[in-house]
Amino acid sequence: RPFFLFAHFYDAHTDFTPDPEHREKFVAPYAGKLDGTTGQLYALRDQGVRLPRKDLDFLRKLYMAEIHQLDALVGELVAELERLDLLDETVIVLTSDHGEEFQEHGGLLHGRTQFQELLAVPLIVRGPGLPAGRVVAEPVALVDLYPTVLAALGIAPPAALDGLDLAPLWRGAPLPPRVLFG
């Protein structure tokens, strides 16, 4: 019967403390002062500390290891859907609420600026009737997820609804002009 699962993963977020098997793939030995914990990084950000390149490289690699760990978890979920013979009839949406800034514009972490490092997040949609491998470059907003998922499921959206169904984009048609906010 139909089911809905909202899986909220917090892995690619501070504290940047990936499991050892993921850390080993990305993070080289490091003799600096950083440990990747939220408290330490917030304190550095609040003090306006400019980190040296080796420290920023370390943090980026911890973040990449966190993303790799999350990818493995999502892979397990997808494999289980396939094992249960549900994958081909399941709509999967993978996205994020924000990115991270590693002092590209002076900031650290997120929540203080509106640069692309923070605003540009992945949006991957997979499901029945959706084209595989289609890449769309047009910016969209997370508010578009609800109408897009409803349309993919064949459910009529409520009359007053923010956001747009993104299906025209994967059919090669543009969306109506609009202003997007971060």
Short mmCIF file of C-alpha atoms in Angstrom, two decimals:
data_model
loop_
_atom_site.label_atom_id
_atom_site.label_comp_id
_atom_site.label_asym_id
_atom_site.label_seq_id
_atom_site.Cartn_x
_atom_site.Cartn_y
_atom_site.Cartn_z
CA ARG A 1 0.00 0.00 0.00
CA PRO A 2 1.22 3.59 -0.38
CA PHE A 3 3.67 4.88 2.17
CA PHE A 4 5.49 8.12 2.88
CA LEU A 5 8.92 8.27 4.47
CA PHE A 6 10.68 11.47 5.39
CA ALA A 7 14.27 10.57 6.24
CA HIS A 8 16.11 13.52 7.72
CA PHE A 9 19.85 12.93 7.95
CA TYR A 10 22.06 15.28 9.90
CA ASP A 11 25.36 13.66 8.92
CA ALA A 12 26.74 16.36 6.60
CA HIS A 13 26.56 18.99 9.33
CA THR A 14 28.65 20.04 12.28
CA ASP A 15 29.95 18.40 14.31
CA PHE A 16 32.19 17.25 11.44
CA THR A 17 32.93 13.87 13.01
CA PRO A 18 32.58 11.19 10.33
CA ASP A 19 32.94 7.52 11.18
CA PRO A 20 36.51 6.23 10.84
CA GLU A 21 35.95 4.31 7.58
CA HIS A 22 34.76 7.49 5.84
CA ARG A 23 37.31 9.76 7.51
CA GLU A 24 40.17 7.52 6.34
CA LYS A 25 39.11 7.95 2.70
CA PHE A 26 39.27 11.76 2.74
CA VAL A 27 41.14 13.16 5.72
CA ALA A 28 44.93 13.13 5.79
CA PRO A 29 46.76 13.13 9.13
CA TYR A 30 46.36 16.56 10.73
CA ALA A 31 48.35 18.09 13.58
CA GLY A 32 46.38 21.34 13.89
CA LYS A 33 44.12 22.65 16.62
CA LEU A 34 40.75 21.99 14.97
CA ASP A 35 38.49 19.10 15.92
CA GLY A 36 35.46 19.89 13.71
CA THR A 37 33.07 20.38 16.60
CA THR A 38 30.28 22.91 16.38
CA GLY A 39 31.26 24.79 19.53
CA GLN A 40 34.84 25.25 18.41
CA LEU A 41 33.87 26.38 14.90
CA TYR A 42 31.17 28.79 16.14
CA ALA A 43 33.69 30.33 18.55
CA LEU A 44 36.21 30.82 15.74
CA ARG A 45 33.52 32.33 13.52
CA ASP A 46 32.28 34.66 16.26
CA GLN A 47 35.85 35.81 16.96
CA GLY A 48 36.42 36.53 13.26
CA VAL A 49 39.44 34.22 13.13
CA ARG A 50 40.95 33.75 9.65
CA LEU A 51 42.03 30.13 9.46
CA PRO A 52 45.19 29.11 7.62
CA ARG A 53 44.83 27.03 4.46
CA LYS A 54 45.84 23.76 6.17
CA ASP A 55 43.02 24.17 8.73
CA LEU A 56 40.46 25.02 6.05
CA ASP A 57 41.59 22.04 3.96
CA PHE A 58 41.16 19.82 7.02
CA LEU A 59 37.62 21.11 7.61
CA ARG A 60 36.67 20.67 3.93
CA LYS A 61 37.93 17.10 3.99
CA LEU A 62 35.98 16.35 7.16
CA TYR A 63 32.90 17.76 5.42
CA MET A 64 33.56 15.61 2.34
CA ALA A 65 33.87 12.55 4.58
CA GLU A 66 30.53 13.45 6.20
CA ILE A 67 28.93 13.70 2.74
CA HIS A 68 30.46 10.34 1.78
CA GLN A 69 29.02 8.80 4.94
CA LEU A 70 25.60 10.24 4.14
CA ASP A 71 25.85 8.91 0.59
CA ALA A 72 26.48 5.42 2.00
CA LEU A 73 23.43 5.68 4.28
CA VAL A 74 21.20 6.81 1.43
CA GLY A 75 22.61 3.96 -0.65
CA GLU A 76 21.53 1.50 2.06
CA LEU A 77 18.03 2.97 2.06
CA VAL A 78 17.76 2.73 -1.73
CA ALA A 79 19.09 -0.84 -1.65
CA GLU A 80 16.42 -1.78 0.90
CA LEU A 81 13.69 -0.25 -1.28
CA GLU A 82 15.03 -2.32 -4.16
CA ARG A 83 15.18 -5.46 -2.01
CA LEU A 84 11.52 -4.90 -1.04
CA ASP A 85 10.67 -4.42 -4.75
CA LEU A 86 9.49 -0.85 -4.03
CA LEU A 87 12.19 1.19 -5.75
CA ASP A 88 10.56 1.42 -9.18
CA GLU A 89 7.33 2.81 -7.71
CA THR A 90 8.90 5.17 -5.19
CA VAL A 91 9.55 8.88 -5.64
CA ILE A 92 12.84 9.82 -4.01
CA VAL A 93 13.86 13.43 -3.41
CA LEU A 94 17.34 14.20 -2.15
CA THR A 95 18.22 17.76 -1.18
CA SER A 96 19.72 19.89 1.57
CA ASP A 97 18.70 22.98 3.48
CA HIS A 98 22.04 24.76 2.99
CA GLY A 99 25.68 24.38 2.11
CA GLU A 100 28.71 25.37 4.16
CA GLU A 101 31.13 28.23 3.80
CA PHE A 102 34.82 27.68 4.46
CA GLN A 103 35.90 31.33 4.49
CA GLU A 104 35.54 31.73 0.71
CA HIS A 105 33.98 35.11 1.53
CA GLY A 106 35.21 35.44 5.08
CA GLY A 107 32.48 33.38 6.76
CA LEU A 108 32.57 29.98 8.35
CA LEU A 109 29.78 27.37 8.46
CA HIS A 110 26.37 28.85 7.55
CA GLY A 111 23.67 31.26 8.58
CA ARG A 112 25.52 34.54 8.17
CA THR A 113 25.77 35.17 4.41
CA GLN A 114 23.87 34.54 1.20
CA PHE A 115 26.70 33.35 -1.05
CA GLN A 116 26.36 30.43 -3.45
CA GLU A 117 28.34 28.16 -1.13
CA LEU A 118 25.30 28.26 1.13
CA LEU A 119 22.44 28.68 -1.33
CA ALA A 120 23.27 26.19 -4.08
CA VAL A 121 22.20 22.78 -2.82
CA PRO A 122 21.63 19.49 -4.62
CA LEU A 123 18.19 18.53 -5.80
CA ILE A 124 17.87 15.00 -7.10
CA VAL A 125 14.45 13.62 -7.98
CA ARG A 126 13.92 10.02 -9.03
CA GLY A 127 10.73 8.09 -9.56
CA PRO A 128 8.20 6.55 -11.91
CA GLY A 129 7.68 8.61 -15.04
CA LEU A 130 10.67 10.85 -14.32
CA PRO A 131 13.51 10.87 -16.86
CA ALA A 132 16.74 9.32 -15.66
CA GLY A 133 19.95 11.29 -15.97
CA ARG A 134 18.36 14.64 -16.89
CA VAL A 135 20.38 17.58 -15.55
CA VAL A 136 18.67 20.95 -15.25
CA ALA A 137 20.75 24.10 -14.76
CA GLU A 138 17.88 26.54 -14.12
CA PRO A 139 17.75 27.67 -10.48
CA VAL A 140 14.75 26.47 -8.53
CA ALA A 141 13.66 26.83 -4.91
CA LEU A 142 12.99 24.29 -2.20
CA VAL A 143 9.43 25.65 -2.04
CA ASP A 144 8.99 23.89 -5.40
CA LEU A 145 9.37 20.44 -3.83
CA TYR A 146 5.81 20.13 -2.53
CA PRO A 147 4.03 20.88 -5.83
CA THR A 148 6.59 18.78 -7.73
CA VAL A 149 6.11 15.72 -5.53
CA LEU A 150 2.32 16.10 -5.60
CA ALA A 151 2.37 16.21 -9.41
CA ALA A 152 4.71 13.19 -9.60
CA LEU A 153 2.24 11.27 -7.44
CA GLY A 154 -0.76 12.41 -9.51
CA ILE A 155 -2.22 14.43 -6.64
CA ALA A 156 -3.87 17.77 -7.38
CA PRO A 157 -2.24 20.60 -5.42
CA PRO A 158 -4.23 22.92 -3.15
CA ALA A 159 -5.53 26.05 -4.90
CA ALA A 160 -3.28 28.47 -3.02
CA LEU A 161 0.20 27.03 -3.13
CA ASP A 162 3.65 28.58 -3.19
CA GLY A 163 6.18 27.01 -5.51
CA LEU A 164 5.94 25.44 -8.94
CA ASP A 165 5.82 21.93 -10.30
CA LEU A 166 9.29 21.42 -11.79
CA ALA A 167 8.17 18.83 -14.36
CA PRO A 168 8.39 21.28 -17.30
CA LEU A 169 12.14 21.54 -16.68
CA TRP A 170 12.81 17.86 -17.23
CA ARG A 171 10.63 17.98 -20.31
CA GLY A 172 12.88 20.72 -21.70
CA ALA A 173 10.45 23.64 -21.16
CA PRO A 174 11.22 26.71 -19.05
CA LEU A 175 9.38 27.76 -15.92
CA PRO A 176 7.58 31.10 -15.84
CA PRO A 177 9.88 34.01 -14.94
CA ARG A 178 10.05 34.63 -11.19
CA VAL A 179 12.28 36.00 -8.47
CA LEU A 180 13.91 33.44 -6.19
CA PHE A 181 14.96 34.25 -2.66
CA GLY A 182 17.67 32.49 -0.68
#
